[in-house]
mmCIF file with all atom_site columns, C-alpha atoms in Angstrom:
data_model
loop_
_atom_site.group_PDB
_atom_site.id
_atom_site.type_symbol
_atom_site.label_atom_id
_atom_site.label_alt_id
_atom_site.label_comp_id
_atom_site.label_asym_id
_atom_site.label_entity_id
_atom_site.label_seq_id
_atom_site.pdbx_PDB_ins_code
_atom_site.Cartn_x
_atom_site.Cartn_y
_atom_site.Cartn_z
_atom_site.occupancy
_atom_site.B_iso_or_equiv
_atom_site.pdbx_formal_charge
_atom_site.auth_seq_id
_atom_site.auth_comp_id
_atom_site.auth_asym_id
_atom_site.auth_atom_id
_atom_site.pdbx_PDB_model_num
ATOM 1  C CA . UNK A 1 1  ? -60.422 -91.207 28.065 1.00 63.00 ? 9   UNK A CA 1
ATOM 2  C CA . UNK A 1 2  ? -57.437 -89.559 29.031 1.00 78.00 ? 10  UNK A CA 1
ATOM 3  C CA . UNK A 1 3  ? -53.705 -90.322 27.871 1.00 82.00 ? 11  UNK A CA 1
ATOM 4  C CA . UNK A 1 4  ? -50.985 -92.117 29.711 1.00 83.00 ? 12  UNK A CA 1
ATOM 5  C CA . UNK A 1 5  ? -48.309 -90.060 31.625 1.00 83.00 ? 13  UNK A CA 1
ATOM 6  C CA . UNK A 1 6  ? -45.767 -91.058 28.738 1.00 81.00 ? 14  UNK A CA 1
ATOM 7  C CA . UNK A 1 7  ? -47.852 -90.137 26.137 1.00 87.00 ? 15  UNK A CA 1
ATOM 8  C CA . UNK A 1 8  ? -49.693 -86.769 27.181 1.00 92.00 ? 16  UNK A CA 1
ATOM 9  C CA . UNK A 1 9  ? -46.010 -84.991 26.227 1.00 93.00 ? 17  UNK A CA 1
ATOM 10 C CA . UNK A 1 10 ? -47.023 -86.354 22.330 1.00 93.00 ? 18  UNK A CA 1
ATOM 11 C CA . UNK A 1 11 ? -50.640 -85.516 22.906 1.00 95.00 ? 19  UNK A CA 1
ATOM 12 C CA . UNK A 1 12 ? -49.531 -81.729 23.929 1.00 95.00 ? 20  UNK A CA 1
ATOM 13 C CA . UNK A 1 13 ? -47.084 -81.589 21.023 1.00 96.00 ? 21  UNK A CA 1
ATOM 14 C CA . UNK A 1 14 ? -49.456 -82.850 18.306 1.00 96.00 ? 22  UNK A CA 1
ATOM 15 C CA . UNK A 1 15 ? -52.007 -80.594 19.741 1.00 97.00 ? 23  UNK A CA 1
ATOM 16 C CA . UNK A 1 16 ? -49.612 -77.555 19.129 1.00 96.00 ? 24  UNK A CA 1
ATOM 17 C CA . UNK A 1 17 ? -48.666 -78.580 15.414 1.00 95.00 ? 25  UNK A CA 1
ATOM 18 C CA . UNK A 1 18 ? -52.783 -78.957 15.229 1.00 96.00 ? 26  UNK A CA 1
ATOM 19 C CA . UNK A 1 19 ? -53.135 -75.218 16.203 1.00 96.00 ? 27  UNK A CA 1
ATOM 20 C CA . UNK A 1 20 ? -50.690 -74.413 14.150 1.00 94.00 ? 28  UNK A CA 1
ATOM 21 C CA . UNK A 1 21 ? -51.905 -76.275 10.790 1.00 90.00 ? 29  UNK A CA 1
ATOM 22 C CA . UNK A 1 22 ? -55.569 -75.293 11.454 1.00 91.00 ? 30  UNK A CA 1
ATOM 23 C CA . UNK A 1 23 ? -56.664 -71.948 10.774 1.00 89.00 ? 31  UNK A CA 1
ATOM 24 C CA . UNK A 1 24 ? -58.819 -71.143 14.090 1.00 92.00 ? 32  UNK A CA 1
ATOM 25 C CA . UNK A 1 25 ? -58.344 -74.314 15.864 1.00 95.00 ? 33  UNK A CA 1
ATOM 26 C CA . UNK A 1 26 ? -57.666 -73.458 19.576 1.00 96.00 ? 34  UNK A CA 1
ATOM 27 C CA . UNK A 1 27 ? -55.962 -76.022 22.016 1.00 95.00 ? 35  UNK A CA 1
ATOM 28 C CA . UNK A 1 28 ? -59.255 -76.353 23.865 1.00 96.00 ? 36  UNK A CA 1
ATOM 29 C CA . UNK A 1 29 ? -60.868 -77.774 20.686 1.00 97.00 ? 37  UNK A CA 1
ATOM 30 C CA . UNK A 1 30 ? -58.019 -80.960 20.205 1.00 97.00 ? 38  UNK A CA 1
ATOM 31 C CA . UNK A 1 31 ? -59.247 -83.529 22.907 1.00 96.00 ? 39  UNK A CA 1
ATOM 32 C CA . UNK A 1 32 ? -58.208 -87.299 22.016 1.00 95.00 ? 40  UNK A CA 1
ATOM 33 C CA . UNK A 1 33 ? -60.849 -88.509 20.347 1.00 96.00 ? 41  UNK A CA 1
ATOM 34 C CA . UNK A 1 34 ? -61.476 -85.545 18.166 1.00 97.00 ? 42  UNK A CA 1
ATOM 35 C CA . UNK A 1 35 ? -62.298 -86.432 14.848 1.00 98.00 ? 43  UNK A CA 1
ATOM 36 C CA . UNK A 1 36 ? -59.534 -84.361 12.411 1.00 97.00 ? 44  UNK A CA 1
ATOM 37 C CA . UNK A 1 37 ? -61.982 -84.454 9.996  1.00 96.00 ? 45  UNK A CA 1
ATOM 38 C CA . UNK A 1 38 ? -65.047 -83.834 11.441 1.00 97.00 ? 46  UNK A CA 1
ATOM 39 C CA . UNK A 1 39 ? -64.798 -82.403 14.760 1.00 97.00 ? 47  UNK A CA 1
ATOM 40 C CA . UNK A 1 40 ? -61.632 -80.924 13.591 1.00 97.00 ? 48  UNK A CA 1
ATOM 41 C CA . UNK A 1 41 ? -61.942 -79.450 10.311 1.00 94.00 ? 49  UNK A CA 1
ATOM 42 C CA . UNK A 1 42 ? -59.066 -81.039 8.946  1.00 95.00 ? 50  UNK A CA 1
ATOM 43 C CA . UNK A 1 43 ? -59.320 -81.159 5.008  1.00 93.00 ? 51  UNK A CA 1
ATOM 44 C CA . UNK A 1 44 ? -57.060 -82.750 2.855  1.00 91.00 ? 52  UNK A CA 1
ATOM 45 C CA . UNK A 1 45 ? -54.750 -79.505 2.128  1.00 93.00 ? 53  UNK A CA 1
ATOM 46 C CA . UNK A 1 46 ? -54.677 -79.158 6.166  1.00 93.00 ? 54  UNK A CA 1
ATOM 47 C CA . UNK A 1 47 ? -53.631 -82.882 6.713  1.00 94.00 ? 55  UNK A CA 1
ATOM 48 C CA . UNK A 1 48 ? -51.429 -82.606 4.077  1.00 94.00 ? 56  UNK A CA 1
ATOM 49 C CA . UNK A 1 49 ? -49.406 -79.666 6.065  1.00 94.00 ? 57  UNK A CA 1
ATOM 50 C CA . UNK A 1 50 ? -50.228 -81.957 9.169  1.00 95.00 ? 58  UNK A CA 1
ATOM 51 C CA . UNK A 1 51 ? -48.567 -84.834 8.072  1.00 96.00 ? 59  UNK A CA 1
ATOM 52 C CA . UNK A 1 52 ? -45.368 -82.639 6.818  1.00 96.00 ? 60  UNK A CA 1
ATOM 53 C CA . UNK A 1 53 ? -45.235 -80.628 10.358 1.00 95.00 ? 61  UNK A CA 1
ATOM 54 C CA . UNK A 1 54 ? -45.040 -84.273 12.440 1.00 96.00 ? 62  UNK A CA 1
ATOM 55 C CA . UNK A 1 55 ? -42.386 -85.625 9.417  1.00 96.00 ? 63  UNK A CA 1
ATOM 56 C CA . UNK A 1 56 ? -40.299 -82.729 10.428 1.00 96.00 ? 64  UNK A CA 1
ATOM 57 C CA . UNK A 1 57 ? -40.941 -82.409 13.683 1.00 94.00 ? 65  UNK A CA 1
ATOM 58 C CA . UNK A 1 58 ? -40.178 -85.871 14.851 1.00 94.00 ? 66  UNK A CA 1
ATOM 59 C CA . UNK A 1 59 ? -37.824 -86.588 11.865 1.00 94.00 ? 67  UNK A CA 1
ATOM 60 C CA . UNK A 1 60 ? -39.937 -89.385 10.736 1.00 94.00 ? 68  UNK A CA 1
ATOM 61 C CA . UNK A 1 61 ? -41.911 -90.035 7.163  1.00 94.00 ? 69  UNK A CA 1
ATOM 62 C CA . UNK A 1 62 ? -45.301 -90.840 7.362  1.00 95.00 ? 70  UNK A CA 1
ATOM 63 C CA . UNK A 1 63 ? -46.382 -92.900 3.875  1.00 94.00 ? 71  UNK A CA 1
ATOM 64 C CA . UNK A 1 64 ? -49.485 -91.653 2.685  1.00 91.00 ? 72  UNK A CA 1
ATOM 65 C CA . UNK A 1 65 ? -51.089 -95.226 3.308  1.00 94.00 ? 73  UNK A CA 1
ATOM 66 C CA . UNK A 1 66 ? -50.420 -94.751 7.056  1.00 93.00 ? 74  UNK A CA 1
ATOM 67 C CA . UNK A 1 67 ? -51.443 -90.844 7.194  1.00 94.00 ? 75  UNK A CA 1
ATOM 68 C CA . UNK A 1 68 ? -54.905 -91.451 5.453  1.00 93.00 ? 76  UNK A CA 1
ATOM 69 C CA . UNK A 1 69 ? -55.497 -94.229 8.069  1.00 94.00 ? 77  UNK A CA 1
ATOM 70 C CA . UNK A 1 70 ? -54.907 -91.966 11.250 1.00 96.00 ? 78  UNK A CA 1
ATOM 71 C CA . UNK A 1 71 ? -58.168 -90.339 11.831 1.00 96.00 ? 79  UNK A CA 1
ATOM 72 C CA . UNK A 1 72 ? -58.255 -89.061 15.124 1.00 97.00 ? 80  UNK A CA 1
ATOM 73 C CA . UNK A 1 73 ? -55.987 -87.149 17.509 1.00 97.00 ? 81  UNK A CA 1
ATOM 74 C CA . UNK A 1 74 ? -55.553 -90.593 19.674 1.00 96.00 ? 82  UNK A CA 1
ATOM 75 C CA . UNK A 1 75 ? -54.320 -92.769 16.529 1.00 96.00 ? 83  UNK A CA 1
ATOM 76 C CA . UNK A 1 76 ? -51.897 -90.061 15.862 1.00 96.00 ? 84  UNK A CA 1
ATOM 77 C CA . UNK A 1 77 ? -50.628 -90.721 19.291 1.00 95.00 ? 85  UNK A CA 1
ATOM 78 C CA . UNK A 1 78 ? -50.738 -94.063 19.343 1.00 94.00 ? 86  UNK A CA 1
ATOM 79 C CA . UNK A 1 79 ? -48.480 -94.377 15.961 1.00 94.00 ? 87  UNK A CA 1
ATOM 80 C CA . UNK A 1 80 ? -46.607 -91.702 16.854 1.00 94.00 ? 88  UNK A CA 1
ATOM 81 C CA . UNK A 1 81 ? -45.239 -93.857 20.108 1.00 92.00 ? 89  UNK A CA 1
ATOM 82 C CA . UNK A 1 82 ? -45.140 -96.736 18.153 1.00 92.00 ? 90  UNK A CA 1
ATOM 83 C CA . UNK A 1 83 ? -42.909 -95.037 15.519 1.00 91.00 ? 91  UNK A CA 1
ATOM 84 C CA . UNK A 1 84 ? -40.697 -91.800 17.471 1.00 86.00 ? 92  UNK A CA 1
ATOM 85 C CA . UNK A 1 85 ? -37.737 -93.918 19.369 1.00 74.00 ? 93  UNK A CA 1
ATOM 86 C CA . UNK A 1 86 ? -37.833 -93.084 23.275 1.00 65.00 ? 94  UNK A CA 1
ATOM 87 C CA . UNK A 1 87 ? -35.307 -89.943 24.210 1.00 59.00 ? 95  UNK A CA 1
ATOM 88 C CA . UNK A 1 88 ? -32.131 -91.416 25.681 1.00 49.00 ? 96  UNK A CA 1
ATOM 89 C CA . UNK A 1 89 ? -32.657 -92.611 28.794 1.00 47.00 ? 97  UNK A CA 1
ATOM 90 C CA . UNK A 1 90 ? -36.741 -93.454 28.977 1.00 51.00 ? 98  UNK A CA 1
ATOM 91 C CA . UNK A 1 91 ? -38.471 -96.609 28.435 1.00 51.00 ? 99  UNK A CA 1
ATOM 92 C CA . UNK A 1 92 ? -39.286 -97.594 25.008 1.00 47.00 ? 100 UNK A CA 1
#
């Protein structure tokens, strides 16, 4: 299942801080239901540095409570446009 035109922009940027946090990790490999841990190979250290890279990125904080609860590339997403306001101008 495929994203939503307002949320592929997320999908592509969460993909890139993926790549980025993951040692080998191409873009090919981050689909939306990839598992971070298991499909993924997202350990704790990695989500750790995961977590920190979308807090400064989108100049949010993520509690703990909520980070250990997103498991796949899709629930980041889906908190992530739950939580980042809308740019100026777009629907919320």
């Amino acid at each position: 299942m495929s994203f939503t035109a307002d949320e592929r922009p997320l999908f592509d940027e969460v993909r890139e801080l993926l790549t980025a946090t993951v040692e080998d990790l191409t873009a090919d490999e981050v689909q939306p239901d990839s598992s971070l841990k298991d499909d993924l190979g997202v350990d704790s250290l990695a989500r750790l540095e995961l977590v920190a890279a979308i807090e400064d990125h989108w100049q949010i904080k993520v509690p703990m409570e909520e980070a250990e609860e997103l498991t796949t590339v899709r629930e980041i997403v889906a908190h992530l446009r739950a939580t980042v306001p809308a740019p100026a101008g777009e629907p919320s």
